[in-house]
mmCIF file of C-alpha atoms in Angstrom:
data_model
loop_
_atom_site.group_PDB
_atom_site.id
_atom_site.type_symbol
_atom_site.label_atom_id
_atom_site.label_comp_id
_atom_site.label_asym_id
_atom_site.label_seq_id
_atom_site.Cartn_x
_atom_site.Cartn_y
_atom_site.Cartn_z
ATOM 1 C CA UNK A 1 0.000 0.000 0.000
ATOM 2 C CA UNK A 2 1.153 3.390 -0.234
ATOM 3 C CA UNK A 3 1.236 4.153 3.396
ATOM 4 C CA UNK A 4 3.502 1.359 3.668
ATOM 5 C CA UNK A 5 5.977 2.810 1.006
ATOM 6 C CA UNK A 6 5.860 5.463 2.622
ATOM 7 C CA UNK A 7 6.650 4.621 6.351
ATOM 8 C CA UNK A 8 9.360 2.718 5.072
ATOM 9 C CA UNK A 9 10.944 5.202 2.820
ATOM 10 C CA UNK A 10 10.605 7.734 5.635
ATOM 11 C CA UNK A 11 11.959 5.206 8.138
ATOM 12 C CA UNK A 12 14.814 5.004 5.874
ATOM 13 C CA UNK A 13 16.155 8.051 6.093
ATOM 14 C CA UNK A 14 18.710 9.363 8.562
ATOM 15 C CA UNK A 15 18.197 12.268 11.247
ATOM 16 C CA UNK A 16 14.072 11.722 11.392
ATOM 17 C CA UNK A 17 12.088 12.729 14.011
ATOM 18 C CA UNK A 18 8.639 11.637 14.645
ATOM 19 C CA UNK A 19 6.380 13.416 17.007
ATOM 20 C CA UNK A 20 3.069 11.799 18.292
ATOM 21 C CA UNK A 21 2.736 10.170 15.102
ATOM 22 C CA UNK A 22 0.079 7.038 14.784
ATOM 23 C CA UNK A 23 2.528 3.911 12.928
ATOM 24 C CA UNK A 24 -0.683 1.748 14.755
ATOM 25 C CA UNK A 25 -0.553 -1.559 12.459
ATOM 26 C CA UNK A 26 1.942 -0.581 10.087
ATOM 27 C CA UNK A 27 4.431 -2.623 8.183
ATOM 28 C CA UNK A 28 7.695 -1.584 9.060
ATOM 29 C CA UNK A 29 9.468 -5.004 9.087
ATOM 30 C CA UNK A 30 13.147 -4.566 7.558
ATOM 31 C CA UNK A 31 13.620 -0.742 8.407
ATOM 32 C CA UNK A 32 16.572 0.790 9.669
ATOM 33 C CA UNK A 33 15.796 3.662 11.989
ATOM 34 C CA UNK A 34 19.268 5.609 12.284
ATOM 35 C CA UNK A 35 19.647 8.309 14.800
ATOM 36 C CA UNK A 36 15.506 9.015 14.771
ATOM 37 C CA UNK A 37 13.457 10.171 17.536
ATOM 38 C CA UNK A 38 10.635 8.230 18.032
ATOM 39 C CA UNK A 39 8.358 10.584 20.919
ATOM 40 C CA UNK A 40 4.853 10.090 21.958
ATOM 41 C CA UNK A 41 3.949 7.937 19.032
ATOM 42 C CA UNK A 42 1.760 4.991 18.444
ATOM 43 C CA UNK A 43 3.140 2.154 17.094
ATOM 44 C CA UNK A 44 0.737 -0.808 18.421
ATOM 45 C CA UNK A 45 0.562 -3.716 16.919
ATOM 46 C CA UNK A 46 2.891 -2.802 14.179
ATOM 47 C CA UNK A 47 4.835 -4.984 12.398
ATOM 48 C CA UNK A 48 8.783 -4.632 13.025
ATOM 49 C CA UNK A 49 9.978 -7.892 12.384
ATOM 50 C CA UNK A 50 13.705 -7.992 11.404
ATOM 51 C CA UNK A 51 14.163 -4.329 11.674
ATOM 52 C CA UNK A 52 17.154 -2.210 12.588
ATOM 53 C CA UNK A 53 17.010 0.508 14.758
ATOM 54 C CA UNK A 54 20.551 2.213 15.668
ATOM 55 C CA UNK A 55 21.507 5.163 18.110
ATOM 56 C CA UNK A 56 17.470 5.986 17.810
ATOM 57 C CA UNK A 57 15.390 6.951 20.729
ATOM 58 C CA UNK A 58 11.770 5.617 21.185
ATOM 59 C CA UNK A 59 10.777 7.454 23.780
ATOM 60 C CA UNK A 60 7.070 7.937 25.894
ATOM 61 C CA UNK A 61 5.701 5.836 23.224
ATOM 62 C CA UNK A 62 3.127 2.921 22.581
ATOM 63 C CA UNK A 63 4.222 -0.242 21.013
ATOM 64 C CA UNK A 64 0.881 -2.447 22.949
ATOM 65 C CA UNK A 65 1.696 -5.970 20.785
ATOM 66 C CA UNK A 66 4.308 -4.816 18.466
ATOM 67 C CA UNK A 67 6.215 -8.046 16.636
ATOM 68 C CA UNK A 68 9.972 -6.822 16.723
ATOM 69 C CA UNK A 69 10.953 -10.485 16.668
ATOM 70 C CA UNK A 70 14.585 -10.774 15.324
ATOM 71 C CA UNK A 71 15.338 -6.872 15.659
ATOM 72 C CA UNK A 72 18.230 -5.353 16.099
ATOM 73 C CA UNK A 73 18.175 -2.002 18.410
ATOM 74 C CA UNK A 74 21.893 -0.827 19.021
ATOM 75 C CA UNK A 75 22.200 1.989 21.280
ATOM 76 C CA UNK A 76 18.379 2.174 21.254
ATOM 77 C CA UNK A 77 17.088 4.113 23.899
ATOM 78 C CA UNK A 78 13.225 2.977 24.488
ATOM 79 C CA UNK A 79 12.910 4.096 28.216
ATOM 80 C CA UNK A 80 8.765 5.103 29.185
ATOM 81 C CA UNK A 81 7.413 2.971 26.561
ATOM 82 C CA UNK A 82 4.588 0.881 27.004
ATOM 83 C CA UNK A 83 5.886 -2.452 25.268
ATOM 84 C CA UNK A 84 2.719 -4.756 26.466
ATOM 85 C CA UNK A 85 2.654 -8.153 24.643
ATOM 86 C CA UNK A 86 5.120 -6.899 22.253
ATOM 87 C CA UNK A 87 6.930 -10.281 21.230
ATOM 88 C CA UNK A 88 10.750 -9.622 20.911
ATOM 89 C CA UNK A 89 12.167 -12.983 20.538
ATOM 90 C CA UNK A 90 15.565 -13.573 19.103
ATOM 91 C CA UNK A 91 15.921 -9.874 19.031
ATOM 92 C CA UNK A 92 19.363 -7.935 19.796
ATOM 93 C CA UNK A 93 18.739 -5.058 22.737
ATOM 94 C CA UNK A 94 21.972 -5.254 24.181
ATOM 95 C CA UNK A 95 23.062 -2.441 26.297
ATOM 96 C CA UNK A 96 19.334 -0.637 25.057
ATOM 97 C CA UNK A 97 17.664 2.070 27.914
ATOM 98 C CA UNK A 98 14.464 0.454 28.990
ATOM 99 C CA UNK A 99 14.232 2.488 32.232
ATOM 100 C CA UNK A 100 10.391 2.547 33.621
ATOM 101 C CA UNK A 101 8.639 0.347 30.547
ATOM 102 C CA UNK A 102 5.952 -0.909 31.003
ATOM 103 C CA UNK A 103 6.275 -4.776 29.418
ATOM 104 C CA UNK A 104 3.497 -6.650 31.045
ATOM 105 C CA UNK A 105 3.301 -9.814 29.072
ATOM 106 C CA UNK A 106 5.969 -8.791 26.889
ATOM 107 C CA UNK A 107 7.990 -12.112 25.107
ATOM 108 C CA UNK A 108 11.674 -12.180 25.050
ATOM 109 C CA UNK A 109 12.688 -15.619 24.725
ATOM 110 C CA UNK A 110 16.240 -16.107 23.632
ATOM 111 C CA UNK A 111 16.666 -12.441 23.249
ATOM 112 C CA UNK A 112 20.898 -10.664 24.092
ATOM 113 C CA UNK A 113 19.387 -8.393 26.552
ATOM 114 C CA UNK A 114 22.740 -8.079 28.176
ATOM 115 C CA UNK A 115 23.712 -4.738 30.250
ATOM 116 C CA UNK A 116 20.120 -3.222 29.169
ATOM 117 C CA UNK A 117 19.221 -0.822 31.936
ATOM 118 C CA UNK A 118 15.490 -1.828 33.017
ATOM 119 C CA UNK A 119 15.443 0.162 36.278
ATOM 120 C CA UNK A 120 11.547 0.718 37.630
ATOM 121 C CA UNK A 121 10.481 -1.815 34.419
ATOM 122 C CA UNK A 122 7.055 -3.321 34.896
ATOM 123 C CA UNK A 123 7.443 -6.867 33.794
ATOM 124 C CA UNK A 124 4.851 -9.252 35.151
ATOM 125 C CA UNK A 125 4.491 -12.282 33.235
ATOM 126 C CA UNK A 126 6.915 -10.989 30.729
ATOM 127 C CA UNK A 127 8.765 -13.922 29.544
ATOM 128 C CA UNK A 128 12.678 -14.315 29.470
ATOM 129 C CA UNK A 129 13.194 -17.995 28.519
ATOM 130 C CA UNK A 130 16.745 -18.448 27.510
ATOM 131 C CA UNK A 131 17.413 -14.931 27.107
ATOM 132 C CA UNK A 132 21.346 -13.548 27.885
ATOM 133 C CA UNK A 133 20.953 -11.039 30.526
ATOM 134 C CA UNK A 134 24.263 -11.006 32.011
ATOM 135 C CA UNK A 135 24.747 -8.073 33.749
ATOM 136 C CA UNK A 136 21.437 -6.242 33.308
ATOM 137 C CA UNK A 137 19.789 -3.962 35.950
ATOM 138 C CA UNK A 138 16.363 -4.170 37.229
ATOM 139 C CA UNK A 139 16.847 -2.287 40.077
ATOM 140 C CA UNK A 140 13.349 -1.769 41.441
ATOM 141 C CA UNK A 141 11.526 -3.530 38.436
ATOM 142 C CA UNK A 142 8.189 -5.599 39.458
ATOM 143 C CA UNK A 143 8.658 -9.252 38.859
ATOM 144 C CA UNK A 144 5.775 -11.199 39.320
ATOM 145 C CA UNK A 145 5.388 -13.992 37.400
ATOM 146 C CA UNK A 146 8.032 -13.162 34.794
ATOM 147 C CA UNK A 147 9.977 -15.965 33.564
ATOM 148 C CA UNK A 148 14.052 -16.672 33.681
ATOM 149 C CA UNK A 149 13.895 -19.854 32.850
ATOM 150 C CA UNK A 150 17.327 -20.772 31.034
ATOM 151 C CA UNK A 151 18.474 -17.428 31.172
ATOM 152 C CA UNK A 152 21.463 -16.111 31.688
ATOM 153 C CA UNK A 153 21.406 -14.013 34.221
ATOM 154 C CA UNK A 154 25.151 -13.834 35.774
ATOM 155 C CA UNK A 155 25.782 -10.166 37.452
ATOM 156 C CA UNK A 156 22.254 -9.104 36.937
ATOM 157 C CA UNK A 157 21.407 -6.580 39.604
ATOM 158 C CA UNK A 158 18.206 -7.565 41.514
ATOM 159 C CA UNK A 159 18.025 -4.765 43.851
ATOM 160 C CA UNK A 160 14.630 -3.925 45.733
ATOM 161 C CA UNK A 161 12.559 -5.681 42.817
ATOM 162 C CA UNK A 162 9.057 -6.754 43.515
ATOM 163 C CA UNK A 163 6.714 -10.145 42.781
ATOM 164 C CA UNK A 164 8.031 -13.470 42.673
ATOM 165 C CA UNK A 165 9.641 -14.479 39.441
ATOM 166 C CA UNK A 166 9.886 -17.980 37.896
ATOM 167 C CA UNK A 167 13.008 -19.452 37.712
ATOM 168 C CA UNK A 168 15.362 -17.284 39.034
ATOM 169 C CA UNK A 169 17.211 -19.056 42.393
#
């Protein structure tokens, strides 16, 4: 469709910045997003599958259900987000900013999530199965009922969380 073209061309390009823009269901799998600012936009449900996103912020924004499976967001900055059920498997979002999401039901199974920064995150029932996490920090991030099973999780920094995770000793 056009809008598609479009999004995609745009996403393209480097030095955007998108302000409270809707992206809500859009095809934007295989983008590269290079130094953008994403802020206060909707991007729920959209479809992000194998993108790129490098030294781009996605900041205060919505991305309720977005598939980002096999992404890669390098020196991605995504902190205040709302990332509910958004399915991130196999994705790359090592060292990434995800201070004070909110990633209730969120999937990261087998995800490099190592050194991410996911102080305050809300992540009940989010699911970390076999995910690398070595070294991350969720300082002060609820945990109930998110799942570590087969994670890595060596020098991750557990520091006045909340809930009761599964499989984390």
């Amino acid at each position: 469709s056009q809008r598609t073209r479009f999004c995609t061309s745009a996403m393209n390009s480097k030095l955007r910045r998108f302000l409270a823009n809707n992206f809500s269901k859009s095809n934007l799998a295989s983008s590269t997003f290079i130094n953008a600012r994403i802020e206060s936009c909707v991007l729920d449900f959209a479809d992000m599958t194998m993108s790129k996103f490098e030294r781009t912020q996605i900041v205060n924004s919505s991305l309720h259900g977005v598939n980002a499976a096999h992404a890669e967001f390098l020196s991605t900055d995504l902190s205040g987000s709302e990332l509910r059920s958004g399915v991130f498997t196999d994705s790359l979002l090592k060292g990434c900013g995800l201070r004070g999401v909110g990633a209730v039901g969120a999937q990261f199974q087998h995800a490099n999530m190592e050194l991410v920064d996911l102080k305050g995150a809300n992540l009940m029932s989010a699911n970390f199965e076999g995910a690398i996490m070595t070294g991350a920090d969720l300082s002060g991030a609820n945990l109930e009922g998110a799942i570590f099973t087969g994670a890595q999780v060596d020098g991750m920094i557990l520091t006045d969380t909340t809930g009761t995770p599964i499989g984390l000793i």
